[in-house]
């Protein structure tokens, strides 16, 4: 709480064109006393504050500069979020006040834990990190109150593991994550934590491999999703950019001289790229992208390999294969994708490219 008494006395005095000596005479004090008040070297007694407020035709709280905070639950939560967003360390003191006022409220406890975690990580202050961990444990007990769909037991577990890691408690961090690693959700964190430990690096590869596969699959879905969003907006250029980036990403995961499931996905990217180019009126480049898609699909279908070990950097512990619902073959997948665009001109362009192919299977 910031009191602005000194600057307010000075401002009110100047607004009335009074010198320090004149104000001192009104209040029956020395000029030195007024000087000390305005210089924040001392504070006037309560009766003098009341007398000044009356003289300046204002209230005591205005003279003090006191502004009453909105301490309703919702306001407290938003205030803590603002402190976190602004990286204002004063938020830690506010968090403790909120915790005293609402000690058993999930949102307050969890947001306070986040504040302590953020400042603890940035300053590597172990005291702050331990406090964050304590609050995270409390929030897990209060989880039944939670109404935020982005927060769950799993996300809190992940936050606790992060704090343990910052506290150099790697074993506890890994054990916590492995215990709650449903669907491989924490494969990346487990892999990274193990890889950071010289004694356990050999254990990291399987987790990192699974995490890589999960992220690649997610990125493929994200890219295709964005393409549809951008096309809906009429932004063909953005669609082309993200597809070219995706194709480059897949190329970096291909093993030289070896076919993989990524070739089939890359062919799909090129079909989508061709469609966005055709929408932009660039038929020459659209045809080139279709030819590249056909080349990738035919090469894959000549020796299809869905084994995930054919993908660069992936080291699965046991045999595993990729699958999709696009089509039995890569060429069938391309045909299905072209049809999904429901565009007669683009379909005709695709058929023309297929007819021109020296190994065309069209009839």
C-alpha positions as a printed NumPy array, in Angstrom:
array([[  0.   ,   0.   ,   0.   ],
       [  1.537,   3.302,  -1.072],
       [  0.752,   6.45 ,   0.938],
       [  1.06 ,   9.735,  -0.97 ],
       [  0.657,  12.069,   2.003],
       [  3.881,  14.041,   1.399],
       [  3.248,  14.813,  -2.249],
       [ -0.44 ,  15.528,  -1.586],
       [  0.349,  18.084,   1.152],
       [  2.762,  19.79 ,  -1.228],
       [  0.265,  19.73 ,  -4.124],
       [ -2.691,  20.997,  -2.067],
       [ -0.479,  23.751,  -0.621],
       [  0.687,  24.873,  -4.069],
       [ -2.859,  24.706,  -5.472],
       [ -3.786,  27.347,  -2.886],
       [ -0.621,  29.391,  -3.583],
       [  0.644,  28.947,  -0.04 ],
       [  4.25 ,  28.833,   1.094],
       [  5.415,  26.268,   3.635],
       [  5.637,  29.096,   6.15 ],
       [  2.028,  30.157,   5.518],
       [  0.718,  26.584,   5.876],
       [  2.736,  26.192,   9.07 ],
       [  1.14 ,  29.352,  10.44 ],
       [ -2.376,  28.046,   9.626],
       [ -1.69 ,  24.751,  11.429],
       [  0.249,  26.248,  14.321],
       [  3.457,  24.334,  13.603],
       [  6.946,  25.301,  12.526],
       [  7.976,  25.775,   8.913],
       [ 10.509,  23.002,   9.474],
       [  7.685,  20.593,  10.332],
       [  5.929,  21.28 ,   7.036],
       [  9.235,  20.878,   5.202],
       [  9.817,  17.483,   6.834],
       [  6.294,  16.305,   5.949],
       [  6.762,  17.182,   2.287],
       [ 10.273,  15.699,   2.214],
       [  8.948,  12.45 ,   3.758],
       [ 11.283,  12.896,   6.723],
       [  8.404,  12.718,   9.193],
       [  4.623,  12.418,   9.285],
       [  2.119,  14.798,  10.879],
       [  0.097,  13.576,  13.832],
       [ -3.43 ,  12.333,  13.153],
       [ -5.143,  15.457,  14.482],
       [ -3.034,  17.594,  12.11 ],
       [ -3.885,  15.357,   9.168],
       [ -7.555,  15.799,   9.979],
       [ -7.092,  19.562,  10.335],
       [ -5.291,  19.772,   6.972],
       [ -7.988,  17.731,   5.244],
       [-10.586,  20.135,   6.606],
       [ -8.508,  23.163,   5.58 ],
       [ -7.987,  21.825,   2.052],
       [-11.681,  20.899,   1.749],
       [-10.929,  17.24 ,   1.114],
       [-11.204,  13.92 ,   2.93 ],
       [ -8.517,  12.263,   5.008],
       [ -8.26 ,   9.304,   2.633],
       [ -7.769,  11.615,  -0.367],
       [ -5.107,  13.585,   1.514],
       [ -3.35 ,  10.34 ,   2.41 ],
       [ -3.643,   9.166,  -1.179],
       [ -5.258,   5.954,  -0.036],
       [ -7.265,   4.053,  -2.608],
       [ -9.313,   1.153,  -1.341],
       [ -8.693,  -2.002,  -3.361],
       [-11.42 ,  -4.216,  -4.664],
       [-10.853,  -7.318,  -2.552],
       [-13.641,  -9.418,  -3.969],
       [-12.489, -12.899,  -4.936],
       [-12.686, -12.317,  -8.685],
       [-10.807,  -9.014,  -8.391],
       [ -8.069, -10.635,  -6.281],
       [ -7.562, -13.38 ,  -8.863],
       [ -7.342, -10.899, -11.736],
       [ -4.952,  -8.703,  -9.747],
       [ -2.62 , -11.658,  -9.149],
       [ -2.715, -12.497, -12.872],
       [ -1.805,  -8.903, -13.697],
       [  1.166,  -9.001, -11.314],
       [  2.324, -12.212, -13.027],
       [  1.858, -10.783, -16.51 ],
       [  3.766,  -7.613, -15.594],
       [  6.431,  -9.601, -13.726],
       [  5.882,  -7.358, -10.732],
       [  7.464,  -8.912,  -7.599],
       [  4.988,  -6.98 ,  -5.448],
       [  2.606,  -9.728,  -6.516],
       [  4.216, -12.107,  -4.021],
       [  3.145,  -9.954,  -1.076],
       [ -0.309,  -9.585,  -2.632],
       [ -0.486, -13.357,  -3.045],
       [  0.139, -13.874,   0.666],
       [ -2.581, -11.338,   1.512],
       [ -4.996, -13.111,  -0.822],
       [ -4.088, -16.467,   0.714],
       [ -4.854, -15.156,   4.186],
       [ -8.189, -13.815,   2.994],
       [ -9.117, -16.858,   0.856],
       [ -6.962, -19.698,   2.28 ],
       [ -9.053, -22.531,   0.841],
       [ -9.927, -21.176,  -2.582],
       [ -8.469, -23.172,  -5.475],
       [ -8.078, -20.266,  -7.914],
       [ -6.248, -18.11 ,  -5.353],
       [ -3.975, -20.937,  -4.213],
       [ -3.133, -22.063,  -7.743],
       [ -2.545, -18.55 ,  -9.109],
       [ -0.339, -17.817,  -6.105],
       [  1.65 , -20.982,  -6.794],
       [  2.154, -19.789, -10.366],
       [  3.451, -16.427,  -9.159],
       [  5.944, -18.079,  -6.845],
       [  6.976, -20.53 ,  -9.559],
       [  7.554, -17.782, -12.145],
       [  9.63 , -15.591,  -9.839],
       [ 11.394, -18.605,  -8.347],
       [ 12.46 , -19.914, -11.754],
       [ 13.635, -16.52 , -13.013],
       [ 15.68 , -15.766,  -9.885],
       [ 16.523, -19.402,  -9.067],
       [ 15.402, -18.609,  -5.526],
       [ 14.914, -21.945,  -3.773],
       [ 12.749, -20.407,  -1.049],
       [ 10.282, -19.162,  -3.65 ],
       [ 10.353, -22.513,  -5.444],
       [  9.639, -24.478,  -2.272],
       [  6.735, -22.131,  -1.551],
       [  5.449, -22.722,  -5.093],
       [  5.626, -26.475,  -4.529],
       [  3.775, -26.181,  -1.226],
       [  0.992, -24.199,  -2.887],
       [  0.783, -26.626,  -5.807],
       [  0.22 , -29.473,  -3.356],
       [ -2.505, -27.435,  -1.648],
       [ -4.155, -26.66 ,  -4.985],
       [ -4.26 , -30.347,  -5.875],
       [ -6.255, -30.963,  -2.679],
       [ -8.675, -28.18 ,  -3.652],
       [ -8.954, -29.308,  -7.276],
       [-12.652, -30.157,  -6.982],
       [-13.334, -26.397,  -6.927],
       [-11.582, -25.807, -10.238],
       [-13.666, -24.447, -13.111],
       [-10.825, -23.71 , -15.544],
       [-10.795, -26.406, -18.28 ],
       [ -7.104, -25.728, -18.933],
       [ -6.158, -26.832, -15.418],
       [ -6.368, -30.427, -14.21 ],
       [ -4.555, -32.875, -11.98 ],
       [ -2.273, -33.68 , -14.911],
       [ -1.257, -30.055, -15.496],
       [ -0.589, -29.551, -11.782],
       [  1.567, -32.68 , -11.756],
       [  3.547, -31.218, -14.657],
       [  4.027, -27.941, -12.782],
       [  5.185, -29.777,  -9.666],
       [  7.664, -31.776, -11.722],
       [  9.032, -28.562, -13.22 ],
       [  9.585, -27.138,  -9.748],
       [ 11.336, -30.3  ,  -8.556],
       [ 13.596, -30.043, -11.584],
       [ 14.454, -26.419, -10.791],
       [ 15.266, -27.536,  -7.25 ],
       [ 17.661, -30.094,  -8.746],
       [ 15.42 , -32.916,  -7.499],
       [ 15.594, -34.758, -10.85 ],
       [ 14.73 , -38.174,  -9.494],
       [ 11.542, -36.886,  -7.864],
       [ 10.653, -34.999, -11.03 ],
       [ 11.021, -38.096, -13.256],
       [  9.213, -40.396, -10.809],
       [  6.276, -37.99 , -10.612],
       [  6.028, -37.671, -14.386],
       [  6.375, -41.396, -15.068],
       [  3.656, -42.164, -12.547],
       [  1.246, -39.885, -14.42 ],
       [  2.443, -40.361, -18.   ],
       [ -0.908, -41.476, -19.44 ],
       [ -0.83 , -41.502, -23.235],
       [  2.825, -40.495, -23.182],
       [  1.818, -36.959, -22.192],
       [  5.118, -36.261, -20.457],
       [  7.478, -38.176, -22.748],
       [  9.31 , -34.999, -23.742],
       [  9.821, -33.826, -20.156],
       [ 10.893, -37.253, -18.952],
       [ 13.29 , -37.624, -21.883],
       [ 14.831, -34.205, -21.346],
       [ 15.197, -34.689, -17.582],
       [ 16.867, -38.074, -18.045],
       [ 19.135, -36.677, -20.754],
       [ 20.288, -33.94 , -18.349],
       [ 21.437, -36.579, -15.86 ],
       [ 24.85 , -38.068, -16.835],
       [ 23.953, -41.247, -14.928],
       [ 20.654, -41.837, -16.78 ],
       [ 21.176, -40.544, -20.322],
       [ 20.875, -44.008, -21.832],
       [ 17.276, -44.141, -20.549],
       [ 16.275, -40.953, -22.369],
       [ 16.179, -42.087, -26.027],
       [ 12.913, -44.121, -25.939],
       [ 11.04 , -41.246, -24.287],
       [ 12.529, -38.686, -26.675],
       [ 11.651, -40.905, -29.64 ],
       [  8.038, -41.237, -28.577],
       [  7.857, -37.499, -27.888],
       [  9.263, -36.742, -31.339],
       [  6.682, -38.969, -33.025],
       [  3.88 , -37.373, -31.   ],
       [  5.014, -33.878, -31.898],
       [  5.408, -34.686, -35.599],
       [  1.904, -36.153, -35.714],
       [  0.585, -33.092, -33.882],
       [  2.361, -30.715, -36.248],
       [  0.939, -32.49 , -39.3  ],
       [ -2.562, -32.05 , -37.871],
       [ -1.853, -28.441, -36.962],
       [ -0.524, -27.578, -40.418],
       [ -3.49 , -29.145, -42.22 ],
       [ -5.807, -27.38 , -39.798],
       [ -4.16 , -24.022, -40.441],
       [ -4.388, -24.56 , -44.204],
       [ -8.162, -24.881, -43.903],
       [ -8.368, -21.825, -41.644],
       [ -6.238, -19.71 , -43.982],
       [ -8.222, -20.808, -47.036],
       [-11.441, -19.856, -45.269],
       [ -9.931, -16.411, -44.716],
       [ -8.869, -16.192, -48.338],
       [ -5.202, -16.056, -47.32 ],
       [ -3.6  , -18.449, -49.832],
       [ -0.155, -16.984, -49.177],
       [ -0.201, -17.991, -45.493],
       [ -1.374, -21.485, -46.5  ],
       [  1.559, -21.808, -48.874],
       [  4.058, -20.601, -46.275],
       [  2.997, -23.064, -43.597],
       [  2.883, -25.973, -46.068],
       [  6.398, -25.201, -47.333],
       [  7.613, -25.01 , -43.748],
       [  5.928, -28.33 , -42.996],
       [  7.494, -29.969, -46.047],
       [ 10.938, -28.742, -44.974],
       [ 10.326, -30.103, -41.49 ],
       [  9.394, -33.538, -42.826],
       [ 12.403, -33.563, -45.157],
       [ 14.702, -33.077, -42.177],
       [ 13.275, -36.226, -40.568],
       [ 13.724, -38.447, -43.622],
       [ 16.623, -40.879, -43.709],
       [ 18.638, -40.467, -46.904],
       [ 17.913, -43.213, -49.418],
       [ 15.11 , -44.673, -47.34 ],
       [ 11.344, -44.376, -47.817],
       [  9.103, -43.646, -44.851],
       [  5.57 , -42.712, -43.915],
       [  6.706, -39.09 , -44.041],
       [  6.893, -39.314, -47.855],
       [  3.165, -40.018, -47.927],
       [  2.5  , -37.035, -45.665],
       [  4.797, -34.834, -47.736],
       [  2.825, -35.807, -50.843],
       [ -0.36 , -34.648, -49.081],
       [  1.328, -31.34 , -48.209],
       [  2.225, -30.829, -51.874],
       [ -1.329, -31.555, -53.01 ],
       [ -2.567, -28.93 , -50.555],
       [  0.163, -26.552, -51.715],
       [ -0.923, -27.052, -55.323],
       [ -4.511, -26.196, -54.416],
       [ -3.492, -22.959, -52.647],
       [ -1.349, -22.   , -55.641],
       [ -4.241, -22.649, -58.004],
       [ -6.446, -20.459, -55.81 ],
       [ -3.832, -17.716, -56.249],
       [ -3.998, -18.153, -60.039],
       [ -0.46 , -19.575, -60.295],
       [ -1.29 , -22.629, -62.394],
       [  2.326, -23.248, -63.462],
       [  3.524, -23.603, -59.862],
       [  0.37 , -25.517, -58.952],
       [  1.153, -28.073, -61.658],
       [  4.746, -28.319, -60.413],
       [  3.51 , -29.033, -56.881],
       [  1.109, -31.687, -58.204],
       [  3.942, -33.357, -60.089],
       [  6.046, -33.392, -56.919],
       [  3.127, -34.871, -54.962],
       [  2.712, -37.583, -57.586],
       [  6.437, -38.328, -57.563],
       [  6.488, -38.742, -53.786],
       [  3.349, -40.892, -53.753],
       [  4.475, -43.237, -56.532],
       [  7.898, -43.694, -54.955],
       [  6.345, -44.515, -51.596],
       [  3.797, -46.915, -53.076],
       [  6.585, -48.737, -54.921],
       [  8.054, -49.76 , -51.563],
       [  5.75 , -48.597, -48.758],
       [  7.284, -48.502, -45.306],
       [  5.112, -47.61 , -42.33 ],
       [  7.725, -48.745, -39.797],
       [  8.42 , -45.806, -37.484],
       [ 12.069, -46.782, -37.16 ],
       [ 12.538, -45.561, -40.744],
       [ 12.104, -41.998, -39.471],
       [ 15.325, -40.2  , -38.607],
       [ 16.165, -39.856, -34.882],
       [ 13.425, -42.302, -33.848],
       [ 14.58 , -45.279, -31.758],
       [ 11.456, -47.211, -30.708],
       [ 11.878, -49.814, -27.964],
       [  9.651, -52.231, -29.89 ],
       [  8.316, -52.453, -33.458],
       [  5.727, -49.777, -34.209],
       [  3.952, -48.644, -37.35 ],
       [  2.252, -45.443, -38.496],
       [ -1.293, -45.399, -39.787],
       [ -3.774, -42.905, -41.193],
       [ -7.289, -42.671, -42.588],
       [ -6.327, -40.87 , -45.799],
       [ -6.228, -43.871, -48.095],
       [ -4.78 , -47.368, -48.427],
       [ -2.015, -46.116, -50.731],
       [ -0.331, -42.764, -51.119],
       [ -1.92 , -42.274, -54.564],
       [ -5.357, -43.1  , -53.206],
       [ -4.729, -40.561, -50.45 ],
       [ -3.921, -37.895, -53.028],
       [ -7.06 , -38.67 , -55.026],
       [ -9.165, -38.474, -51.878],
       [ -7.571, -35.161, -50.906],
       [ -8.203, -33.665, -54.349],
       [-11.851, -34.725, -54.16 ],
       [-12.185, -33.177, -50.708],
       [-11.5  , -29.729, -52.183],
       [-14.609, -30.096, -54.385],
       [-13.092, -27.873, -57.05 ],
       [-13.674, -28.956, -60.656],
       [-10.822, -26.919, -62.145],
       [ -8.32 , -28.279, -59.647],
       [ -9.59 , -31.845, -60.142],
       [ -9.167, -31.436, -63.907],
       [ -5.622, -30.131, -63.412],
       [ -4.803, -33.152, -61.247],
       [ -6.21 , -35.561, -63.832],
       [ -4.179, -33.866, -66.553],
       [ -0.999, -34.263, -64.511],
       [ -1.82 , -37.92 , -63.952],
       [ -2.367, -38.51 , -67.664],
       [  0.979, -36.92 , -68.483],
       [  2.789, -39.194, -66.04 ],
       [  4.964, -41.845, -67.707],
       [  3.839, -44.314, -65.018],
       [  0.242, -43.127, -64.83 ],
       [ -2.22 , -45.661, -63.534],
       [ -5.265, -43.678, -64.7  ],
       [ -7.531, -45.352, -67.199]])
